[in-house]
CSV table of C-alpha atoms in Angstrom, one decimal:
chain,number,residue,atom,x,y,z
A,1,UNK,CA,36.2,-133.3,74.2
A,2,UNK,CA,33.0,-135.0,73.3
A,3,UNK,CA,32.9,-133.2,69.9
A,4,UNK,CA,36.0,-135.1,68.7
A,5,UNK,CA,34.4,-138.5,69.3
A,6,UNK,CA,31.1,-137.2,67.8
A,7,UNK,CA,33.1,-136.1,64.7
A,8,UNK,CA,34.7,-139.5,64.3
A,9,UNK,CA,31.4,-141.3,64.7
A,10,UNK,CA,29.6,-139.1,62.1
A,11,UNK,CA,30.8,-141.0,59.1
A,12,UNK,CA,28.0,-143.6,59.3
A,13,UNK,CA,25.5,-143.4,56.4
A,14,UNK,CA,21.8,-143.7,57.3
A,15,UNK,CA,23.0,-146.1,59.9
A,16,UNK,CA,20.7,-148.4,61.8
A,17,UNK,CA,23.2,-150.8,63.4
A,18,UNK,CA,27.0,-151.2,63.1
A,19,UNK,CA,29.4,-154.0,64.0
A,20,UNK,CA,33.1,-153.2,64.7
A,21,UNK,CA,35.5,-154.1,62.0
A,22,UNK,CA,38.6,-156.1,62.5
A,23,UNK,CA,41.7,-155.9,60.3
A,24,UNK,CA,43.6,-159.1,60.2
A,25,UNK,CA,47.2,-159.0,61.4
A,26,UNK,CA,48.4,-160.0,58.0
A,27,UNK,CA,46.9,-156.9,56.4
A,28,UNK,CA,44.3,-158.9,54.5
A,29,UNK,CA,40.7,-157.8,53.9
A,30,UNK,CA,39.1,-161.0,55.0
A,31,UNK,CA,37.1,-159.5,57.8
A,32,UNK,CA,34.7,-156.5,57.4
A,33,UNK,CA,32.7,-153.8,59.0
A,34,UNK,CA,29.1,-153.5,57.9
A,35,UNK,CA,26.5,-150.9,58.4
A,36,UNK,CA,22.8,-151.5,57.7
A,37,UNK,CA,21.2,-149.1,55.3
A,38,UNK,CA,18.1,-148.6,53.2
A,39,UNK,CA,18.6,-148.9,49.4
A,40,UNK,CA,14.9,-148.4,48.5
A,41,UNK,CA,15.7,-145.1,46.8
A,42,UNK,CA,18.5,-144.1,44.4
A,43,UNK,CA,21.5,-142.8,46.3
A,44,UNK,CA,22.5,-139.2,45.6
A,45,UNK,CA,26.1,-138.4,44.5
A,46,UNK,CA,28.9,-137.9,47.0
A,47,UNK,CA,29.6,-134.5,45.5
A,48,UNK,CA,27.5,-132.4,43.2
A,49,UNK,CA,30.5,-131.1,41.2
A,50,UNK,CA,31.4,-132.6,37.8
A,51,UNK,CA,34.7,-134.4,37.3
A,52,UNK,CA,36.2,-131.3,35.5
A,53,UNK,CA,35.1,-129.0,38.3
A,54,UNK,CA,36.6,-131.3,40.9
A,55,UNK,CA,39.9,-131.4,38.9
A,56,UNK,CA,39.9,-127.6,38.8
A,57,UNK,CA,39.3,-127.5,42.6
A,58,UNK,CA,42.2,-129.9,43.2
A,59,UNK,CA,44.6,-127.8,41.0
A,60,UNK,CA,43.7,-124.5,42.6
A,61,UNK,CA,44.0,-126.1,46.1
A,62,UNK,CA,47.4,-127.6,45.2
A,63,UNK,CA,48.7,-124.2,43.7
A,64,UNK,CA,47.5,-122.4,46.8
A,65,UNK,CA,49.0,-125.0,49.1
A,66,UNK,CA,52.3,-124.6,47.3
A,67,UNK,CA,52.5,-121.0,48.5
A,68,UNK,CA,53.5,-121.8,52.1
A,69,UNK,CA,56.5,-124.2,51.5
A,70,UNK,CA,57.6,-122.2,48.5
A,71,UNK,CA,57.8,-119.0,50.6
A,72,UNK,CA,59.7,-120.9,53.3
A,73,UNK,CA,62.4,-121.9,50.9
A,74,UNK,CA,62.5,-119.6,47.9
A,75,UNK,CA,64.7,-116.9,49.4
A,76,UNK,CA,67.0,-119.4,51.2
A,77,UNK,CA,69.7,-119.3,48.4
A,78,UNK,CA,69.8,-115.5,48.8
A,79,UNK,CA,70.0,-115.6,52.6
A,80,UNK,CA,73.6,-114.5,52.6
A,81,UNK,CA,72.8,-111.5,50.5
A,82,UNK,CA,69.9,-110.6,52.8
A,83,UNK,CA,72.2,-110.9,55.8
A,84,UNK,CA,74.7,-108.5,54.2
A,85,UNK,CA,72.1,-106.0,53.1
A,86,UNK,CA,70.5,-105.9,56.5
A,87,UNK,CA,73.9,-105.8,58.2
A,88,UNK,CA,73.2,-108.7,60.6
A,89,UNK,CA,74.7,-112.1,61.6
A,90,UNK,CA,74.2,-115.6,60.3
A,91,UNK,CA,72.5,-116.7,63.6
A,92,UNK,CA,70.2,-113.7,63.5
A,93,UNK,CA,69.2,-114.1,59.9
A,94,UNK,CA,68.3,-117.8,60.5
A,95,UNK,CA,65.4,-116.6,62.6
A,96,UNK,CA,63.7,-115.4,59.4
A,97,UNK,CA,63.4,-119.1,58.6
A,98,UNK,CA,62.7,-120.4,62.1
A,99,UNK,CA,60.0,-117.8,62.8
A,100,UNK,CA,58.3,-118.7,59.5
A,101,UNK,CA,58.3,-122.4,60.4
A,102,UNK,CA,57.0,-121.8,63.9
A,103,UNK,CA,54.1,-119.6,62.6
A,104,UNK,CA,53.5,-122.3,60.0
A,105,UNK,CA,52.9,-124.8,62.9
A,106,UNK,CA,50.5,-122.6,64.9
A,107,UNK,CA,48.3,-120.8,62.5
A,108,UNK,CA,46.9,-123.8,60.5
A,109,UNK,CA,45.2,-124.9,63.8
A,110,UNK,CA,43.2,-121.6,63.8
A,111,UNK,CA,42.5,-121.6,60.0
A,112,UNK,CA,41.4,-125.3,60.0
A,113,UNK,CA,38.9,-124.7,62.7
A,114,UNK,CA,37.5,-121.7,60.9
A,115,UNK,CA,37.4,-123.7,57.6
A,116,UNK,CA,35.3,-126.4,59.3
A,117,UNK,CA,33.0,-123.8,60.8
A,118,UNK,CA,32.4,-121.1,58.1
A,119,UNK,CA,33.5,-122.9,54.9
A,120,UNK,CA,36.6,-123.2,52.8
A,121,UNK,CA,36.2,-120.4,50.3
A,122,UNK,CA,36.3,-117.4,52.8
A,123,UNK,CA,39.3,-118.9,54.5
A,124,UNK,CA,41.2,-119.2,51.2
A,125,UNK,CA,40.4,-115.6,50.2
A,126,UNK,CA,41.2,-114.0,53.6
A,127,UNK,CA,44.4,-116.0,54.1
A,128,UNK,CA,45.7,-115.1,50.7
A,129,UNK,CA,45.0,-111.4,51.3
A,130,UNK,CA,47.0,-111.6,54.6
A,131,UNK,CA,49.8,-113.5,52.8
A,132,UNK,CA,50.0,-110.9,50.0
A,133,UNK,CA,50.3,-108.1,52.6
A,134,UNK,CA,53.1,-110.0,54.4
A,135,UNK,CA,55.0,-110.7,51.2
A,136,UNK,CA,54.8,-106.9,50.3
A,137,UNK,CA,56.1,-106.2,53.8
A,138,UNK,CA,59.1,-108.6,53.3
A,139,UNK,CA,59.9,-106.9,50.0
A,140,UNK,CA,59.9,-103.4,51.7
A,141,UNK,CA,61.8,-104.5,54.8
A,142,UNK,CA,65.0,-102.6,55.6
A,143,UNK,CA,66.0,-104.1,58.9
A,144,UNK,CA,65.8,-107.5,60.6
A,145,UNK,CA,62.9,-107.0,63.0
A,146,UNK,CA,60.7,-105.7,60.1
A,147,UNK,CA,61.7,-108.7,58.0
A,148,UNK,CA,61.0,-111.2,60.8
A,149,UNK,CA,57.6,-109.6,61.5
A,150,UNK,CA,56.6,-109.6,57.8
A,151,UNK,CA,57.7,-113.3,57.6
A,152,UNK,CA,55.4,-114.2,60.4
A,153,UNK,CA,52.5,-112.4,58.7
A,154,UNK,CA,53.4,-114.1,55.5
A,155,UNK,CA,53.4,-117.5,57.2
A,156,UNK,CA,50.1,-116.8,59.0
A,157,UNK,CA,48.4,-116.2,55.6
A,158,UNK,CA,50.1,-118.9,53.6
A,159,UNK,CA,49.5,-121.7,56.1
A,160,UNK,CA,45.7,-121.8,55.9
A,161,UNK,CA,45.6,-124.2,53.1
A,162,UNK,CA,48.0,-126.6,55.0
A,163,UNK,CA,44.8,-127.8,56.8
A,164,UNK,CA,41.9,-126.5,54.8
A,165,UNK,CA,43.2,-128.0,51.6
A,166,UNK,CA,42.9,-131.5,52.8
A,167,UNK,CA,39.4,-130.7,54.0
A,168,UNK,CA,38.5,-129.5,50.5
A,169,UNK,CA,39.8,-132.8,48.9
A,170,UNK,CA,37.7,-134.8,51.5
A,171,UNK,CA,34.7,-132.7,50.6
A,172,UNK,CA,34.6,-133.7,47.0
A,173,UNK,CA,36.0,-137.2,46.9
A,174,UNK,CA,34.9,-140.3,48.8
A,175,UNK,CA,37.7,-142.2,50.5
A,176,UNK,CA,38.2,-144.9,47.8
A,177,UNK,CA,38.9,-142.1,45.2
A,178,UNK,CA,40.6,-139.7,47.5
A,179,UNK,CA,44.2,-141.0,47.4
A,180,UNK,CA,45.1,-139.7,43.9
A,181,UNK,CA,43.6,-136.2,44.7
A,182,UNK,CA,45.5,-136.1,48.0
A,183,UNK,CA,48.7,-137.1,46.2
A,184,UNK,CA,48.3,-134.1,43.9
A,185,UNK,CA,47.4,-131.8,46.8
A,186,UNK,CA,50.4,-133.0,48.9
A,187,UNK,CA,52.7,-132.0,46.1
A,188,UNK,CA,52.5,-128.5,47.5
A,189,UNK,CA,54.3,-129.0,50.8
A,190,UNK,CA,56.7,-131.5,49.1
A,191,UNK,CA,57.6,-129.5,46.0
A,192,UNK,CA,58.0,-126.2,47.9
A,193,UNK,CA,61.4,-127.2,49.3
A,194,UNK,CA,62.5,-128.3,45.8
A,195,UNK,CA,61.1,-125.5,43.6
A,196,UNK,CA,61.8,-122.7,46.1
A,197,UNK,CA,65.6,-122.8,45.9
A,198,UNK,CA,65.4,-123.3,42.1
A,199,UNK,CA,63.2,-120.3,41.4
A,200,UNK,CA,64.7,-118.2,44.2
A,201,UNK,CA,68.3,-119.0,43.2
A,202,UNK,CA,68.0,-117.6,39.7
A,203,UNK,CA,65.7,-114.7,40.7
A,204,UNK,CA,67.9,-113.7,43.6
A,205,UNK,CA,71.0,-113.9,41.4
A,206,UNK,CA,69.6,-111.8,38.5
A,207,UNK,CA,67.0,-109.5,40.0
A,208,UNK,CA,67.9,-109.3,43.7
A,209,UNK,CA,66.3,-110.9,46.8
A,210,UNK,CA,63.5,-108.3,47.2
A,211,UNK,CA,62.1,-109.4,43.8
A,212,UNK,CA,61.6,-112.9,45.3
A,213,UNK,CA,59.0,-111.4,47.7
A,214,UNK,CA,57.4,-109.3,44.9
A,215,UNK,CA,57.0,-112.5,42.9
A,216,UNK,CA,55.3,-114.2,45.9
A,217,UNK,CA,53.1,-111.2,46.5
A,218,UNK,CA,51.9,-111.4,42.9
A,219,UNK,CA,51.3,-115.2,43.3
A,220,UNK,CA,49.3,-114.6,46.5
A,221,UNK,CA,47.2,-111.9,44.8
A,222,UNK,CA,46.4,-114.3,41.9
A,223,UNK,CA,45.4,-117.1,44.3
A,224,UNK,CA,43.2,-114.6,46.2
A,225,UNK,CA,41.3,-113.7,43.0
A,226,UNK,CA,40.9,-117.3,42.0
A,227,UNK,CA,39.5,-118.1,45.5
A,228,UNK,CA,37.0,-115.3,45.3
A,229,UNK,CA,35.8,-115.6,41.7
A,230,UNK,CA,36.6,-119.2,40.5
A,231,UNK,CA,36.8,-121.6,43.5
A,232,UNK,CA,33.3,-122.9,44.6
A,233,UNK,CA,32.4,-123.5,48.2
A,234,UNK,CA,32.9,-127.3,48.9
A,235,UNK,CA,32.1,-127.5,52.6
A,236,UNK,CA,29.8,-130.5,52.8
A,237,UNK,CA,27.4,-128.9,55.4
A,238,UNK,CA,27.0,-125.8,53.3
A,239,UNK,CA,26.8,-127.7,50.0
A,240,UNK,CA,24.1,-130.0,51.5
A,241,UNK,CA,21.8,-127.0,51.9
A,242,UNK,CA,21.9,-126.4,48.2
A,243,UNK,CA,22.3,-129.8,46.6
A,244,UNK,CA,21.2,-133.4,47.2
A,245,UNK,CA,24.3,-135.3,48.3
A,246,UNK,CA,25.1,-138.3,50.4
A,247,UNK,CA,24.8,-137.4,54.1
A,248,UNK,CA,28.3,-138.6,55.0
A,249,UNK,CA,31.3,-136.8,56.3
A,250,UNK,CA,29.3,-133.7,57.2
A,251,UNK,CA,30.9,-131.7,60.0
A,252,UNK,CA,28.5,-130.9,62.9
A,253,UNK,CA,27.9,-127.4,63.9
A,254,UNK,CA,29.9,-126.7,67.0
A,255,UNK,CA,29.8,-124.1,69.7
A,256,UNK,CA,32.5,-121.5,70.3
A,257,UNK,CA,33.8,-123.6,73.3
A,258,UNK,CA,33.9,-126.8,71.2
A,259,UNK,CA,35.7,-125.0,68.3
A,260,UNK,CA,39.0,-125.0,70.2
A,261,UNK,CA,42.3,-125.8,68.6
A,262,UNK,CA,43.5,-127.2,71.9
A,263,UNK,CA,40.9,-129.9,71.7
A,264,UNK,CA,42.2,-130.8,68.2
A,265,UNK,CA,45.7,-131.1,69.6
A,266,UNK,CA,44.3,-133.4,72.3
A,267,UNK,CA,43.7,-136.1,69.6
A,268,UNK,CA,47.3,-137.0,70.3
A,269,UNK,CA,45.9,-139.0,73.2
A,270,UNK,CA,44.7,-141.7,70.8
A,271,UNK,CA,47.6,-144.2,70.2
A,272,UNK,CA,47.0,-144.5,66.4
A,273,UNK,CA,47.1,-140.7,66.0
A,274,UNK,CA,50.2,-140.3,68.3
A,275,UNK,CA,52.2,-142.8,66.4
A,276,UNK,CA,51.1,-141.4,63.0
A,277,UNK,CA,52.0,-137.9,64.1
A,278,UNK,CA,55.4,-139.1,65.3
A,279,UNK,CA,56.2,-140.7,61.9
A,280,UNK,CA,54.9,-137.6,60.1
A,281,UNK,CA,57.2,-135.4,62.2
A,282,UNK,CA,60.4,-137.5,61.8
A,283,UNK,CA,59.8,-137.9,58.0
A,284,UNK,CA,59.1,-134.3,57.3
A,285,UNK,CA,61.8,-133.0,59.6
A,286,UNK,CA,64.5,-135.1,57.8
A,287,UNK,CA,63.1,-134.1,54.4
A,288,UNK,CA,63.0,-130.4,55.1
A,289,UNK,CA,66.4,-130.4,56.8
A,290,UNK,CA,67.9,-132.2,53.8
A,291,UNK,CA,66.3,-129.6,51.5
A,292,UNK,CA,67.7,-126.7,53.5
A,293,UNK,CA,71.2,-128.3,53.6
A,294,UNK,CA,71.5,-129.0,49.9
A,295,UNK,CA,72.5,-125.5,48.8
A,296,UNK,CA,75.4,-125.7,51.2
A,297,UNK,CA,76.5,-129.0,49.7
A,298,UNK,CA,76.1,-127.9,46.1
A,299,UNK,CA,77.9,-124.6,46.5
A,300,UNK,CA,80.5,-125.3,49.2
A,301,UNK,CA,81.5,-128.9,48.3
A,302,UNK,CA,80.6,-129.2,44.6
A,303,UNK,CA,81.5,-125.6,43.7
A,304,UNK,CA,78.2,-124.7,42.0
A,305,UNK,CA,76.9,-121.1,41.7
A,306,UNK,CA,73.6,-120.0,43.1
A,307,UNK,CA,71.6,-120.6,39.9
A,308,UNK,CA,72.9,-124.1,39.0
A,309,UNK,CA,72.6,-125.0,42.7
A,310,UNK,CA,68.9,-124.3,42.6
A,311,UNK,CA,68.6,-126.3,39.4
A,312,UNK,CA,69.8,-129.5,41.3
A,313,UNK,CA,66.5,-129.4,43.2
A,314,UNK,CA,64.7,-130.6,40.2
A,315,UNK,CA,65.9,-134.1,41.1
A,316,UNK,CA,63.9,-134.3,44.3
A,317,UNK,CA,61.0,-132.4,42.7
A,318,UNK,CA,60.6,-135.0,40.0
A,319,UNK,CA,60.8,-137.6,42.6
A,320,UNK,CA,58.1,-136.0,44.6
A,321,UNK,CA,55.8,-135.9,41.6
A,322,UNK,CA,56.5,-139.6,40.8
A,323,UNK,CA,56.0,-140.8,44.4
A,324,UNK,CA,52.9,-138.7,45.1
A,325,UNK,CA,51.0,-139.5,42.0
A,326,UNK,CA,51.9,-143.2,41.9
A,327,UNK,CA,51.3,-143.6,45.7
A,328,UNK,CA,47.9,-142.0,45.5
A,329,UNK,CA,46.9,-144.3,42.6
A,330,UNK,CA,48.2,-147.4,44.4
A,331,UNK,CA,46.4,-146.7,47.6
A,332,UNK,CA,43.1,-146.0,45.8
A,333,UNK,CA,43.5,-149.3,43.9
A,334,UNK,CA,44.2,-151.1,47.2
A,335,UNK,CA,41.1,-149.7,48.8
A,336,UNK,CA,38.9,-150.7,45.8
A,337,UNK,CA,40.4,-154.2,45.7
A,338,UNK,CA,39.8,-154.7,49.4
A,339,UNK,CA,36.2,-153.3,49.0
A,340,UNK,CA,35.5,-155.8,46.2
A,341,UNK,CA,37.0,-158.7,48.2
A,342,UNK,CA,34.8,-157.8,51.2
A,343,UNK,CA,31.7,-157.5,48.9
A,344,UNK,CA,32.4,-160.9,47.4
A,345,UNK,CA,32.3,-162.4,50.9
A,346,UNK,CA,28.8,-161.0,51.6
A,347,UNK,CA,25.8,-163.1,50.8
A,348,UNK,CA,23.3,-162.0,48.1
A,349,UNK,CA,20.6,-161.4,50.7
A,350,UNK,CA,22.9,-159.1,52.7
A,351,UNK,CA,24.1,-157.0,49.8
A,352,UNK,CA,20.9,-155.0,49.6
A,353,UNK,CA,20.9,-153.9,53.2
A,354,UNK,CA,24.5,-153.4,54.3
A,355,UNK,CA,27.4,-151.1,53.5
A,356,UNK,CA,30.8,-152.5,53.7
A,357,UNK,CA,33.5,-150.3,55.2
A,358,UNK,CA,37.1,-151.0,54.5
A,359,UNK,CA,39.4,-150.4,57.6
A,360,UNK,CA,41.4,-147.2,57.3
A,361,UNK,CA,44.6,-149.1,58.0
A,362,UNK,CA,44.3,-150.7,54.5
A,363,UNK,CA,45.7,-147.4,53.2
A,364,UNK,CA,49.0,-148.0,55.1
A,365,UNK,CA,49.8,-151.5,53.8
A,366,UNK,CA,52.3,-150.2,51.3
A,367,UNK,CA,53.6,-147.3,53.3
A,368,UNK,CA,56.7,-149.2,54.4
A,369,UNK,CA,57.9,-149.3,50.8
A,370,UNK,CA,58.0,-145.5,50.5
A,371,UNK,CA,59.6,-145.1,53.9
A,372,UNK,CA,62.3,-147.6,53.3
A,373,UNK,CA,63.2,-145.9,50.0
A,374,UNK,CA,63.3,-142.6,51.7
A,375,UNK,CA,65.5,-143.9,54.6
A,376,UNK,CA,68.0,-145.7,52.4
A,377,UNK,CA,68.4,-142.8,50.1
A,378,UNK,CA,68.7,-140.3,52.9
A,379,UNK,CA,71.6,-142.0,54.7
A,380,UNK,CA,73.3,-142.8,51.4
A,381,UNK,CA,73.1,-139.1,50.3
A,382,UNK,CA,74.7,-138.0,53.6
A,383,UNK,CA,77.7,-140.2,53.2
A,384,UNK,CA,77.9,-139.4,49.4
A,385,UNK,CA,78.3,-135.7,50.4
A,386,UNK,CA,80.6,-136.5,53.2
A,387,UNK,CA,83.0,-138.4,50.9
A,388,UNK,CA,82.4,-136.0,47.9
A,389,UNK,CA,81.0,-138.7,45.7
A,390,UNK,CA,80.1,-137.5,42.2
A,391,UNK,CA,77.2,-135.0,42.0
A,392,UNK,CA,75.2,-137.4,39.8
A,393,UNK,CA,75.1,-139.9,42.7
A,394,UNK,CA,73.8,-137.3,45.1
A,395,UNK,CA,71.1,-136.2,42.6
A,396,UNK,CA,69.9,-139.9,42.1
A,397,UNK,CA,69.6,-140.1,45.9
A,398,UNK,CA,67.6,-136.8,45.9
A,399,UNK,CA,65.2,-138.2,43.4
A,400,UNK,CA,64.7,-141.3,45.6
A,401,UNK,CA,64.3,-139.2,48.7
A,402,UNK,CA,61.5,-137.2,47.0
A,403,UNK,CA,59.7,-140.3,45.7
A,404,UNK,CA,59.8,-142.1,49.0
A,405,UNK,CA,58.8,-139.1,51.0
A,406,UNK,CA,55.8,-138.3,48.7
A,407,UNK,CA,54.6,-141.9,48.6
A,408,UNK,CA,54.6,-142.2,52.4
A,409,UNK,CA,53.2,-138.7,53.0
A,410,UNK,CA,50.0,-139.2,51.0
A,411,UNK,CA,49.4,-142.6,52.7
A,412,UNK,CA,49.7,-141.1,56.2
A,413,UNK,CA,47.7,-138.0,55.3
A,414,UNK,CA,44.9,-140.1,53.9
A,415,UNK,CA,44.9,-142.4,56.9
A,416,UNK,CA,44.3,-139.7,59.5
A,417,UNK,CA,41.5,-138.2,57.4
A,418,UNK,CA,39.9,-141.6,57.2
A,419,UNK,CA,40.0,-141.9,61.0
A,420,UNK,CA,38.5,-138.4,61.4
A,421,UNK,CA,36.3,-138.0,58.3
A,422,UNK,CA,34.2,-135.0,59.6
A,423,UNK,CA,37.2,-133.0,60.8
A,424,UNK,CA,39.5,-133.5,57.9
A,425,UNK,CA,40.8,-129.9,57.8
A,426,UNK,CA,41.3,-129.8,61.6
A,427,UNK,CA,43.2,-133.1,61.8
A,428,UNK,CA,45.4,-132.1,58.9
A,429,UNK,CA,46.1,-128.9,60.8
A,430,UNK,CA,47.1,-131.0,63.8
A,431,UNK,CA,49.4,-133.1,61.6
A,432,UNK,CA,50.9,-129.8,60.3
A,433,UNK,CA,51.5,-128.6,63.8
A,434,UNK,CA,53.5,-131.5,65.0
A,435,UNK,CA,55.6,-131.9,61.9
A,436,UNK,CA,56.4,-128.1,61.8
A,437,UNK,CA,57.4,-128.0,65.5
A,438,UNK,CA,59.9,-130.8,65.0
A,439,UNK,CA,61.1,-129.3,61.7
A,440,UNK,CA,61.8,-125.9,63.4
A,441,UNK,CA,63.9,-127.7,66.0
A,442,UNK,CA,65.9,-129.9,63.7
A,443,UNK,CA,66.5,-127.1,61.1
A,444,UNK,CA,67.9,-124.9,63.9
A,445,UNK,CA,70.1,-127.8,65.2
A,446,UNK,CA,71.4,-128.9,61.7
A,447,UNK,CA,74.2,-126.3,61.3
A,448,UNK,CA,75.6,-127.3,64.7
A,449,UNK,CA,75.3,-131.0,63.8
A,450,UNK,CA,77.2,-130.4,60.5
A,451,UNK,CA,80.0,-128.5,62.3
A,452,UNK,CA,80.4,-131.2,65.0
A,453,UNK,CA,79.7,-134.6,63.3
A,454,UNK,CA,79.7,-133.8,59.6
A,455,UNK,CA,77.3,-134.7,56.8
A,456,UNK,CA,77.4,-138.5,57.1
A,457,UNK,CA,76.6,-138.7,60.8
A,458,UNK,CA,74.1,-135.9,60.7
A,459,UNK,CA,72.0,-137.7,58.1
A,460,UNK,CA,72.6,-141.0,59.9
A,461,UNK,CA,71.1,-139.4,63.1
A,462,UNK,CA,68.0,-138.4,61.1
A,463,UNK,CA,67.9,-141.9,59.6
A,464,UNK,CA,67.8,-143.7,63.0
A,465,UNK,CA,65.1,-141.3,64.4
A,466,UNK,CA,62.9,-142.1,61.4
A,467,UNK,CA,63.6,-145.8,61.6
A,468,UNK,CA,62.2,-145.7,65.2
A,469,UNK,CA,59.0,-143.9,64.0
A,470,UNK,CA,58.6,-146.3,61.1
A,471,UNK,CA,59.0,-149.3,63.4
A,472,UNK,CA,56.3,-147.9,65.7
A,473,UNK,CA,54.0,-147.3,62.8
A,474,UNK,CA,53.9,-151.0,62.1
A,475,UNK,CA,51.8,-151.3,65.3
A,476,UNK,CA,49.2,-149.1,63.6
A,477,UNK,CA,49.4,-151.1,60.4
A,478,UNK,CA,48.9,-154.5,62.0
A,479,UNK,CA,47.0,-153.6,65.2
A,480,UNK,CA,45.5,-150.2,64.4
A,481,UNK,CA,41.9,-151.4,64.4
A,482,UNK,CA,42.2,-153.1,67.8
A,483,UNK,CA,43.8,-149.9,69.2
A,484,UNK,CA,41.0,-147.8,67.9
A,485,UNK,CA,38.4,-150.1,69.4
A,486,UNK,CA,40.1,-150.1,72.8
A,487,UNK,CA,41.4,-146.5,73.0
A,488,UNK,CA,39.5,-144.6,70.3
A,489,UNK,CA,38.6,-142.9,68.2
A,490,UNK,CA,35.6,-144.9,67.1
A,491,UNK,CA,34.6,-144.6,63.4
């Protein structure tokens, strides 16, 4: 597993010597990590692409990243019609959702490794071709086994950007400017559970459930063409052969034995990664389960039809946009402020020969705010539904759930990338694996929970699980640097 440690070490820039950084327990920036470097020549840019090109890359990546969660949720409002058309049971048709989520956990590990080896562009193009074929298969399915198999193919193709997309963002933005771009990128997995039922509800009601998959096939085809003809290659090792860029965050060339997804999963042995992945899983599991449960509440408790039920998902969608964009901006400002504070503490003589490195844990300092907003809104929403409080109250809670989730999500995602800067796609694939595994479990258990303990206690159960993960994350926030120095990974 030496390659993982090598990847974590490779962020140093023209390094001669390095001293370990230490993040104070109060979250301040009073202590620093410095790396000696030579400033005798003008430093090349981090990325050769213009600001407009980078913005275009982020938009294409976000739209492609939206494909996977959108496909997971878009046909959910029509699932009863699918069950009736295919003449199957509710338990059996649920496997079309569960199989998709399980595949969404496994395949990003393979795609992320491929993206770090051969580049982002071919992975996007190939994955969207597979996704388009899977979507066509779903539209043409006339029995349950064919639909499940097509859903797995669809998930295999759509899940590539779940890891490779974060790698693309890391390719073109340095860490102190990465938060805002990551916030936009992470809108994909967060908006999918919101927009999916909205679009799918009206489309399934008016055009039939098969047209949902035809729509997704068209979307996949457009994304494939954009990947081939518009999206440039951003992989830093490949770009460095064509342009003069900073020699940082460049993934090393690995052998076939080293390019092993199981080695990526082994990063869970590092305490800071294990605790981060646990919080990721609890958060996303609760968020996704809430999204899949909302159509039941809107239609069975509040008496809405399929179309208006999907329209209610706009509340959490707007919340996601608000939390993701504001959270990314806030974390970027925090990193820059900390950078300036640390630079101010360096003597004039030292400024010409050292690089100041802000500890990655700085990105987590405000994470608790998003998590607390998410948790309070989640448990309140469960009891609002249980006691049939007005729909307006539920929608306000859904907005807060989306905002809190998105704020926390981009902070955590940015943190694990900062810890493993040269394997950003692969570590994001690992993050996707753990969160998807838990999501598949909790989504499958949720109907049983509703039947036995009701809405209020089902949401309260998810609340307490996430409170535990948030409490453990405070160890990373306040002692993360000490844990990394003792247990790894070294940066």
